[in-house]
Amino acid sequence: MLDAQGFRRFVVGLPGLVAGSVLVGGGLVAVAWFDYRATQRELLGLLGAQATALSQSVAAAARTSHAAGLEAERELALRLLGNARLLREIDRREALTADSLARFFEQNDVFRVTVFSPEGARVLSTGAPGPGAGGGAPWAGAGRGRGAGRPPWAGGDQSREPGGAPRRPPWAGGSEGGGQGGGFAALTERLLTGEVDEAVSDLHAGRWPGQSRLIAGVRRTNGGAILVNVDAAEVATLQTATSIDALLGGIAASAAEIAYVALQRSGDVLVQGTPPDKPLAAADGSEDGRMRTTAGGRPVLDVATPVALDAGADAVLHVGMWLDGLASAERRTWSRLAISLTGALVLGGLALGLVWMRRAYGVLSRRHALAEQALRRRDRLAAMGELASTVAHEVRNPLNAIAMSAQRLQREHFRSPPDDAGSEDAEARELLGVIHHESRRLNGTIEQFLTYARPPRLARSPTSLGDLVARATDALRAAALTRGVTFDVDTREAATADVDAAQLAQVVDNLLRNALDATPSGGRIDVRAQSSADRHEIVVSDTGSGIPPADLPRIFDLYFTTKTDGTGVGLAISQQIVGAHGGTIEVDSEPGTGTSMRIVVPARQGEDDA
């Protein structure tokens, strides 16, 4: 369990521990953020790659479907043109009649056959009736010439691609056997005027709703025209089913991950799925044509890819991928990162706490060892003091009797000086003088024993540590100069302490004298006095010979000294005085380098253990 000083050290070290934890946490957050950004880029890259591959697949499917629809129309047109050529050959050999035309109608799957004279008059016509017409048998009749206006059965609408551009079959155009397509009236006009000999119209809507027509016409040998009209509803249905609009709609409806599929072409935008909230741009300059947008208020990754649908018809295909899955993955990633980060911070905090506890344990272990050493020294000194007190009391009374007896003999029997220096009286006087002198010396030693045995009584008063140290060093400065030793005193951080000034000055004086005796000429003695909120310190360091490690445990023992003229009492008394203040004297010495003595006194009287 930590004492008050250990707890204060813990509080002092707490900011460093917190700073270390914050630093480690910041590093982990940075690593987690970079990992998250890398994962996000990878996921967006995968989505973008999927959308790009889908765009290319859609473009390939659109080209294939478009080609399939045109191929079906081409096959039907070629068959229809072959029928018209057959009728022209029959008409060249023998003039077409209503009966021959009716037989042809019955034998071929056509909707209507019409024959025009060179003047543009309809001379023959046979075909199936339209919705609402009576009878199902073929019919024949005459029509109006080309000067009478557009026939009522001529369709005029042209089939168009998505985006409104008219579709022209790849086989339409040229001179012989071709020409620009069109409706029934336009095709008839071109054949009668001799502009073309053969032509096929565009796939267009019929006269009645829901119908699609394809017309092939040839110029008759002697002038005029033969036109064969077929029902192209199946081809129109095929082209509708294989159109880009249907293809995009099917893709948008089949995949839940796709928000929309949009085709930008010739300024028009065809969108299937959930329309984007903002108009789409061809490209926004972002990486690989990707940009984030919204559709229906939900986040979407838009991938714009240039595609080629057919010759000369480049477009931009937008595939919008829902980012809900990415958002869920990001949340899961953040959750995992938060858990990992929390665990790492906890482990980092535990590691830092363990390091701090190991350091604190080392400090406490050293303090405990010092405390045990001080306790053993105190017990030993107490035993020595008790022994000294006992011996002093037992010796003092006989010693006083001996001294008084010697004084009485000298006073009563040897009042006058002896006549002869070598007489027996002179020798007796000398012996009584020795007895008296040695008795006084032994009495002084006994006084030292008694002084050590009695705990010092403190007379505390507010004392300036700086002034106390300054007076002690000033008293010895002359002796230091004589020996060639300098004092370096620093008391700037010293405060006022509640101590016994006289006894503490005795301790400082004793330490300074020991340092001066141990420091050779040219050496230096550093004296530092400083105060903190919980204690006062006075440190005396010298550059002397140091204390041998074997002597360190005994330096505070009574009468232990390594000096030839020392008594071995000073450090023992100093330790008693500092202990009475509730403090300690800490020693740090290295042979050949010097010794440092540190006096530590608590700042508050309640913390002493005198």
XYZ file of C-alpha atoms in Angstrom:
610
model
C 0.000 0.000 0.000
C 1.363 3.406 -1.000
C 2.078 6.025 1.635
C 1.301 9.705 1.166
C 4.594 10.376 -0.615
C 4.144 7.379 -2.905
C 0.630 8.502 -3.733
C 1.913 11.975 -4.570
C 4.511 10.418 -6.845
C 1.749 8.447 -8.500
C -0.237 11.650 -9.040
C 2.861 13.376 -10.412
C 3.503 10.473 -12.813
C -0.143 10.233 -13.863
C 0.074 12.979 -16.572
C 2.978 11.152 -18.188
C 0.996 7.916 -18.121
C -2.019 9.649 -19.640
C 0.166 11.346 -22.266
C 1.719 8.007 -23.191
C -1.715 6.406 -23.456
C -2.967 9.284 -25.609
C 0.098 8.991 -27.847
C -0.372 5.252 -28.249
C -4.109 5.757 -28.795
C -3.444 8.447 -31.413
C -1.086 6.122 -33.266
C -3.656 3.317 -33.179
C -6.377 5.696 -34.395
C -4.159 6.794 -37.295
C -3.426 3.186 -38.233
C -7.129 2.311 -37.959
C -8.088 5.324 -40.094
C -5.600 4.442 -42.839
C -6.778 0.835 -42.735
C -10.388 1.969 -42.981
C -9.627 4.286 -45.921
C -7.724 1.516 -47.699
C -10.612 -0.912 -47.133
C -13.098 1.695 -48.368
C -11.061 2.319 -51.510
C -10.828 -1.407 -52.141
C -14.598 -1.857 -51.749
C -15.338 1.121 -53.992
C -12.821 -0.216 -56.493
C -14.569 -3.608 -56.505
C -17.960 -1.965 -56.986
C -16.545 0.221 -59.746
C -14.952 -2.761 -61.465
C -18.235 -4.678 -61.265
C -20.149 -1.720 -62.674
C -17.624 -1.261 -65.491
C -17.742 -4.944 -66.389
C -21.549 -4.778 -66.301
C -21.496 -1.721 -68.582
C -19.347 -3.493 -71.135
C -21.585 -6.567 -70.922
C -24.670 -4.387 -71.403
C -23.065 -2.699 -74.404
C -22.160 -6.059 -75.941
C -25.658 -7.416 -75.266
C -27.215 -4.267 -76.731
C -25.148 -4.552 -79.897
C -26.014 -8.233 -80.192
C -29.741 -7.646 -79.580
C -29.826 -4.713 -81.974
C -28.059 -6.746 -84.646
C -30.479 -9.642 -84.082
C -33.493 -7.361 -84.584
C -32.017 -5.826 -87.726
C -31.117 -9.265 -89.050
C -34.703 -10.454 -88.579
C -35.967 -7.345 -90.398
C -33.402 -7.874 -93.153
C -34.406 -11.504 -93.649
C -38.076 -10.528 -93.854
C -37.279 -7.702 -96.272
C -35.238 -9.965 -98.530
C -38.027 -12.536 -98.608
C -40.557 -9.820 -99.329
C -38.394 -8.352 -102.089
C -38.077 -11.841 -103.618
C -41.884 -12.075 -103.732
C -42.080 -8.718 -105.483
C -39.470 -9.819 -108.027
C -41.436 -13.026 -108.679
C -44.595 -11.019 -109.369
C -42.656 -8.745 -111.724
C -41.375 -11.793 -113.647
C -44.914 -13.205 -113.874
C -46.161 -9.811 -115.004
C -43.425 -9.640 -117.701
C -44.360 -13.031 -119.151
C -48.073 -12.595 -118.921
C -50.020 -9.707 -117.573
C -51.095 -10.120 -113.975
C -54.760 -10.781 -113.469
C -56.960 -10.768 -110.443
C -56.999 -14.560 -110.399
C -53.206 -14.927 -110.636
C -52.821 -12.287 -107.963
C -55.325 -14.075 -105.714
C -53.478 -17.368 -106.141
C -50.211 -15.693 -105.237
C -51.831 -14.202 -102.146
C -53.106 -17.595 -101.037
C -49.744 -19.272 -101.574
C -47.593 -16.618 -99.771
C -47.829 -15.188 -96.316
C -48.330 -11.533 -97.252
C -50.748 -8.892 -96.083
C -51.509 -7.121 -99.372
C -50.321 -6.931 -103.014
C -50.955 -3.822 -105.074
C -50.230 -3.256 -108.791
C -49.993 0.259 -110.257
C -50.131 1.304 -113.921
C -47.443 3.557 -115.431
C -49.810 6.478 -114.859
C -50.016 5.628 -111.138
C -53.479 4.149 -111.161
C -54.067 1.125 -108.965
C -55.021 -1.591 -111.400
C -54.965 -4.620 -109.117
C -55.034 -5.106 -105.358
C -55.567 -8.082 -103.167
C -55.061 -8.709 -99.452
C -56.585 -9.367 -96.038
C -59.239 -6.982 -94.733
C -58.387 -4.750 -91.767
C -60.115 -4.766 -88.423
C -63.835 -4.179 -88.821
C -63.947 -5.173 -92.510
C -66.443 -7.879 -93.451
C -65.441 -11.216 -94.895
C -62.174 -13.000 -94.721
C -61.739 -13.880 -98.432
C -59.219 -12.089 -100.592
C -60.521 -9.080 -102.366
C -59.476 -7.112 -105.395
C -60.297 -3.707 -106.575
C -58.989 -0.521 -108.106
C -57.654 2.411 -106.268
C -56.792 5.960 -106.893
C -53.769 7.098 -108.833
C -50.821 8.864 -107.451
C -52.280 12.209 -108.284
C -55.250 11.644 -105.998
C -53.180 12.065 -102.832
C -51.934 9.591 -100.244
C -53.843 6.290 -100.155
C -55.807 5.658 -96.960
C -53.930 2.419 -96.305
C -50.464 3.904 -96.620
C -48.684 4.028 -93.330
C -46.502 7.010 -92.609
C -44.773 6.383 -89.266
C -41.233 5.183 -89.292
C -39.621 2.934 -86.788
C -37.130 4.745 -84.577
C -34.364 3.789 -82.218
C -34.458 4.831 -78.568
C -33.640 8.523 -78.492
C -35.776 9.340 -81.565
C -33.242 8.733 -84.371
C -34.757 7.008 -87.462
C -33.408 3.551 -88.042
C -32.094 2.772 -91.493
C -31.349 -0.886 -92.219
C -27.770 -1.573 -93.264
C -28.985 -3.081 -96.489
C -31.086 -0.045 -97.486
C -29.668 2.464 -99.935
C -27.657 2.243 -103.131
C -28.755 2.346 -106.787
C -30.176 -0.785 -108.285
C -32.192 -2.906 -105.998
C -32.191 -0.322 -103.250
C -32.918 3.189 -102.375
C -34.054 5.043 -99.304
C -36.964 3.400 -97.522
C -40.153 5.120 -96.496
C -43.919 4.650 -96.244
C -46.243 3.149 -98.856
C -46.877 6.424 -100.695
C -43.231 7.495 -100.740
C -42.119 4.097 -101.983
C -44.759 4.098 -104.736
C -43.715 7.583 -105.803
C -40.085 6.623 -106.181
C -40.878 3.472 -108.170
C -43.299 5.184 -110.553
C -40.911 8.036 -111.275
C -38.118 5.576 -112.043
C -35.896 6.867 -109.240
C -35.251 3.263 -108.191
C -36.125 -0.113 -109.667
C -36.388 -1.903 -106.332
C -36.812 -0.657 -102.794
C -37.884 -1.749 -99.352
C -39.553 0.556 -96.857
C -38.658 1.036 -93.248
C -40.422 -0.984 -90.600
C -43.296 1.287 -89.646
C -46.664 1.318 -87.909
C -49.690 0.185 -89.825
C -52.952 1.964 -90.448
C -54.591 0.444 -87.413
C -53.223 0.451 -83.842
C -50.881 -2.365 -82.866
C -49.836 -3.118 -86.446
C -46.371 -3.027 -88.010
C -45.732 -3.098 -91.735
C -42.844 -3.741 -94.098
C -43.260 -3.048 -97.839
C -41.124 -4.181 -100.775
C -41.690 -2.767 -104.286
C -40.331 -3.279 -107.800
C -40.794 -1.290 -111.006
C -42.779 -3.152 -113.668
C -41.070 -3.904 -116.958
C -43.365 -1.626 -118.993
C -43.754 0.973 -116.291
C -45.803 1.037 -113.191
C -45.044 -0.665 -109.844
C -45.762 -3.777 -107.850
C -45.825 -3.431 -104.044
C -45.991 -6.321 -101.583
C -47.051 -5.448 -98.014
C -46.386 -7.865 -95.152
C -47.408 -7.909 -91.470
C -44.145 -7.387 -89.527
C -45.611 -7.527 -86.020
C -43.354 -10.411 -84.973
C -40.263 -8.550 -86.152
C -41.401 -5.414 -84.323
C -42.058 -7.474 -81.203
C -38.605 -9.021 -81.479
C -36.994 -5.626 -81.923
C -38.921 -4.260 -78.952
C -37.904 -7.212 -76.793
C -34.257 -6.844 -77.827
C -34.162 -3.060 -77.648
C -31.740 -1.266 -75.382
C -34.673 0.053 -73.357
C -35.899 -3.458 -72.569
C -32.385 -4.657 -71.908
C -31.682 -1.861 -69.423
C -35.036 -2.358 -67.732
C -34.404 -6.070 -67.327
C -30.974 -5.478 -65.814
C -32.266 -2.823 -63.408
C -35.124 -5.088 -62.284
C -33.108 -8.283 -61.964
C -30.290 -7.125 -59.647
C -31.111 -5.711 -56.220
C -27.663 -4.093 -55.965
C -28.337 -1.886 -59.009
C -30.161 1.386 -58.370
C -30.484 2.403 -62.006
C -29.035 1.917 -65.467
C -28.956 5.072 -67.597
C -27.897 5.589 -71.221
C -26.755 9.015 -72.396
C -26.890 9.291 -76.169
C -27.242 12.265 -78.507
C -28.270 14.534 -75.652
C -31.034 12.195 -74.491
C -31.001 10.150 -71.260
C -32.779 6.825 -70.963
C -33.107 5.722 -67.323
C -34.321 2.388 -66.020
C -34.678 1.815 -62.272
C -34.773 4.451 -59.540
C -33.970 7.797 -61.241
C -31.015 9.701 -59.755
C -31.836 12.776 -57.704
C -29.527 14.976 -59.805
C -28.963 15.091 -63.564
C -26.182 12.798 -64.648
C -23.037 14.196 -66.202
C -21.003 12.397 -68.821
C -17.963 12.505 -66.519
C -17.082 14.443 -63.389
C -13.322 13.998 -63.426
C -13.279 11.558 -60.528
C -11.244 8.375 -60.452
C -12.264 5.959 -63.210
C -15.424 7.953 -63.900
C -16.850 7.169 -60.448
C -18.838 9.607 -58.373
C -21.127 9.467 -55.389
C -24.685 10.606 -55.805
C -28.138 9.718 -54.506
C -31.245 8.109 -55.907
C -34.474 8.217 -53.962
C -32.540 9.790 -51.103
C -30.211 6.783 -50.784
C -26.455 6.836 -51.495
C -25.393 5.530 -54.883
C -22.041 4.975 -56.591
C -22.403 6.107 -60.201
C -19.976 4.560 -62.684
C -19.913 6.212 -66.116
C -18.440 4.104 -68.936
C -18.208 5.101 -72.624
C -19.719 2.333 -74.775
C -20.152 1.783 -78.513
C -23.588 0.416 -79.349
C -23.228 0.401 -83.151
C -21.244 2.135 -85.861
C -21.098 5.869 -85.265
C -23.315 5.711 -82.169
C -21.093 6.150 -79.106
C -22.840 6.669 -75.780
C -22.161 6.841 -72.045
C -23.666 4.117 -69.891
C -24.251 4.949 -66.197
C -24.638 2.121 -63.706
C -25.767 3.202 -60.254
C -24.803 0.752 -57.493
C -26.532 1.023 -54.131
C -24.087 1.861 -51.336
C -26.264 0.442 -48.546
C -24.122 -2.696 -48.446
C -20.973 -0.599 -48.419
C -22.393 1.531 -45.598
C -23.177 -1.645 -43.624
C -19.666 -2.941 -44.300
C -18.226 0.419 -43.203
C -20.256 0.300 -39.992
C -19.063 -3.249 -39.329
C -15.505 -2.171 -40.087
C -15.810 0.788 -37.705
C -17.273 -1.491 -35.045
C -14.398 -3.937 -35.421
C -11.896 -1.080 -35.447
C -13.511 0.444 -32.356
C -13.368 -2.894 -30.552
C -9.773 -3.469 -31.658
C -8.813 0.083 -30.754
C -10.454 -0.183 -27.349
C -8.690 -3.463 -26.699
C -5.385 -2.024 -27.880
C -5.842 1.050 -25.694
C -6.718 -1.114 -22.715
C -3.713 -3.343 -23.337
C -1.523 -0.273 -23.915
C -2.799 1.284 -20.695
C -2.185 -1.966 -18.835
C 1.309 -2.182 -20.320
C 2.093 1.408 -19.374
C 0.567 0.853 -15.955
C 2.678 -2.289 -15.552
C 5.808 -0.361 -16.524
C 4.931 2.377 -14.052
C 4.136 -0.167 -11.357
C 7.468 -1.884 -11.973
C 9.218 1.453 -11.596
C 7.159 2.288 -8.526
C 7.867 -1.167 -7.151
C 11.583 -0.613 -7.724
C 11.413 2.724 -5.933
C 9.396 1.208 -3.096
C 11.815 -1.720 -2.918
C 14.770 0.627 -2.606
C 12.916 2.723 -0.050
C 11.967 -0.410 1.824
C 15.572 -1.581 1.842
C 16.695 1.820 3.062
C 13.947 1.819 5.691
C 14.966 -1.641 6.874
C 18.575 -0.529 6.986
C 17.622 2.598 8.935
C 15.447 0.546 11.264
C 18.259 -1.883 11.972
C 20.624 1.029 12.464
C 18.134 2.687 14.804
C 17.694 -0.507 16.782
C 21.440 -0.928 16.974
C 21.948 2.670 18.028
C 19.153 2.408 20.569
C 20.791 -0.655 22.050
C 24.105 1.113 22.073
C 22.520 4.165 23.678
C 20.880 2.052 26.339
C 24.176 0.308 27.020
C 26.003 3.626 27.072
C 23.494 5.077 29.495
C 23.806 2.091 31.818
C 27.586 2.078 31.702
C 27.718 5.853 32.178
C 25.564 5.735 35.266
C 27.530 2.792 36.720
C 30.904 4.417 36.044
C 30.107 8.020 36.806
C 29.572 7.677 40.567
C 32.852 5.753 41.299
C 34.652 8.040 38.910
C 33.367 11.092 40.785
C 34.486 9.504 44.073
C 37.970 8.870 42.651
C 38.222 12.436 41.329
C 37.035 13.946 44.633
C 39.426 11.745 46.643
C 42.339 12.809 44.492
C 41.384 16.459 44.892
C 41.117 16.054 48.713
C 44.507 14.329 49.022
C 46.106 16.987 46.926
C 44.475 19.773 48.921
C 45.118 18.352 52.405
C 48.586 16.767 52.106
C 50.282 18.731 49.380
C 49.366 22.360 50.045
C 52.847 23.745 49.498
C 55.108 23.075 46.569
C 57.775 20.402 47.060
C 61.332 21.491 47.910
C 62.931 18.924 45.654
C 61.556 18.151 42.256
C 62.698 14.580 42.489
C 61.316 13.949 45.935
C 58.534 11.570 46.783
C 56.142 14.493 47.305
C 56.699 15.681 43.756
C 55.972 12.229 42.364
C 52.812 11.943 44.479
C 51.634 15.341 43.281
C 52.184 14.259 39.665
C 50.238 11.026 40.151
C 47.325 12.863 41.765
C 47.313 15.283 38.799
C 47.129 12.359 36.350
C 44.246 10.867 38.328
C 42.412 14.186 38.282
C 43.025 14.805 34.542
C 41.978 11.333 33.432
C 38.910 11.504 35.654
C 37.817 14.692 33.875
C 38.466 13.088 30.455
C 36.433 10.027 31.356
C 33.665 12.278 32.630
C 33.561 14.000 29.231
C 33.206 10.640 27.543
C 30.426 9.744 29.945
C 28.704 13.036 29.085
C 28.847 12.030 25.395
C 27.288 8.685 26.278
C 24.503 10.390 28.179
C 23.948 12.948 25.431
C 23.591 10.170 22.835
C 21.367 8.089 25.102
C 18.918 10.954 25.708
C 16.646 11.737 22.668
C 17.149 15.368 21.652
C 14.380 17.745 22.608
C 13.374 20.017 19.723
C 12.644 23.712 20.015
C 10.896 24.259 16.672
C 10.533 27.702 15.151
C 10.071 29.053 11.603
C 13.563 29.060 10.150
C 14.860 30.144 6.760
C 16.761 27.169 5.362
C 18.702 29.459 3.044
C 19.980 31.569 5.913
C 20.772 28.492 7.999
C 22.866 26.952 5.215
C 24.522 30.290 4.421
C 25.644 30.755 8.058
C 27.010 27.213 8.236
C 29.033 27.588 5.029
C 30.267 31.072 5.935
C 31.633 29.724 9.228
C 33.781 27.181 7.378
C 34.645 29.175 4.258
C 37.973 30.399 5.672
C 39.045 26.841 6.568
C 38.000 25.708 3.079
C 40.091 28.404 1.408
C 43.056 27.365 3.520
C 42.752 23.823 2.202
C 42.121 24.930 -1.404
C 38.464 23.762 -1.429
C 35.629 25.887 -2.845
C 32.008 26.051 -1.758
C 29.186 26.206 -4.338
C 25.983 27.154 -2.517
C 22.488 27.284 -4.087
C 19.526 28.111 -1.829
C 17.230 29.784 -4.385
C 14.527 27.142 -3.988
C 14.745 26.995 -0.200
C 11.769 28.067 1.900
C 10.985 28.564 5.577
C 10.865 25.357 7.634
C 9.498 24.668 11.110
C 12.636 23.092 12.648
C 15.022 23.376 15.590
C 17.469 25.795 14.005
C 20.337 25.177 16.426
C 20.274 21.399 16.220
C 19.725 21.338 12.419
C 22.613 23.809 12.034
C 24.730 21.374 14.107
C 23.854 18.614 11.611
C 24.742 20.780 8.598
C 27.983 21.863 10.234
C 28.916 18.243 10.907
C 28.254 17.218 7.306
C 30.215 20.189 5.970
C 33.206 19.373 8.211
C 33.165 15.717 7.116
C 33.008 16.798 3.452
C 35.844 19.281 3.985
C 38.009 16.598 5.629
C 37.354 14.191 2.709
C 37.926 16.670 -0.130
C 41.481 17.197 -1.403
C 42.935 20.510 -2.471
C 41.334 21.808 -5.650
C 38.080 20.010 -4.906
C 34.590 21.409 -4.602
C 31.739 21.077 -2.152
C 28.210 21.669 -3.502
C 25.538 22.678 -1.026
C 21.904 22.728 -2.185
C 18.808 23.662 -0.194
C 15.354 23.292 -1.747
C 11.774 22.973 -0.601
C 8.618 21.446 -2.054
C 5.057 21.117 -0.908
C 5.766 18.042 1.187
C 9.405 18.243 2.282
C 12.649 20.183 2.680
C 16.022 18.962 1.466
C 19.618 19.965 2.223
C 22.239 18.212 0.103
C 25.989 18.321 0.766
C 28.089 16.788 -2.024
C 31.866 16.614 -2.215
C 34.458 15.476 -4.720
C 36.449 13.534 -2.178
C 37.612 9.941 -1.927
C 34.175 8.519 -1.145
C 33.157 5.898 1.392
C 34.040 2.212 0.859
C 30.908 0.061 0.363
C 31.831 -2.087 3.379
C 31.778 0.969 5.642
C 28.460 2.453 4.450
C 26.190 0.421 6.780
C 28.278 1.508 9.843
C 28.832 5.230 9.318
C 25.999 6.164 11.696
C 27.190 3.802 14.438
C 28.416 5.438 17.621
C 32.207 5.757 17.786
C 32.684 4.408 14.257
C 35.137 6.579 12.359
C 37.837 6.259 9.728
C 39.577 9.481 10.775
C 42.731 9.312 12.835
C 41.508 12.120 15.128
C 37.741 11.443 14.880
C 35.429 10.490 17.716
C 32.720 8.707 15.715
C 29.989 10.650 17.470
C 29.040 13.366 14.933
C 27.071 11.318 12.400
C 25.347 9.312 15.139
C 24.168 12.523 16.842
C 23.227 14.044 13.445
C 21.119 11.020 12.608
C 19.364 11.311 15.955
C 18.577 15.001 15.398
C 17.230 14.467 11.877
C 15.235 11.461 13.049
C 13.722 13.603 15.808
C 12.487 15.945 13.039
C 10.832 12.966 11.353
C 13.397 12.984 8.551
C 16.205 10.866 7.195
C 19.791 11.220 6.076
C 20.360 9.509 2.711
C 23.894 8.654 1.628
C 25.110 8.153 -1.927
C 28.817 7.520 -2.235
C 31.119 6.209 -4.919
C 34.746 5.513 -4.049
C 37.117 7.792 -5.934
C 34.324 10.135 -7.034
C 32.756 11.614 -3.933
C 29.935 11.426 -1.435
C 26.507 13.045 -1.309
C 24.620 13.427 1.976
C 20.939 14.342 1.705
C 18.958 15.627 4.698
C 15.210 15.150 4.128
C 12.786 16.743 6.607
C 8.983 16.655 6.137
C 7.337 20.035 5.627
C 4.552 19.344 8.150
C 5.154 18.403 11.736
C 2.444 15.775 11.658
C 4.568 13.683 9.303
C 7.507 13.200 11.685
C 8.047 9.952 13.568
C 10.305 11.214 16.335
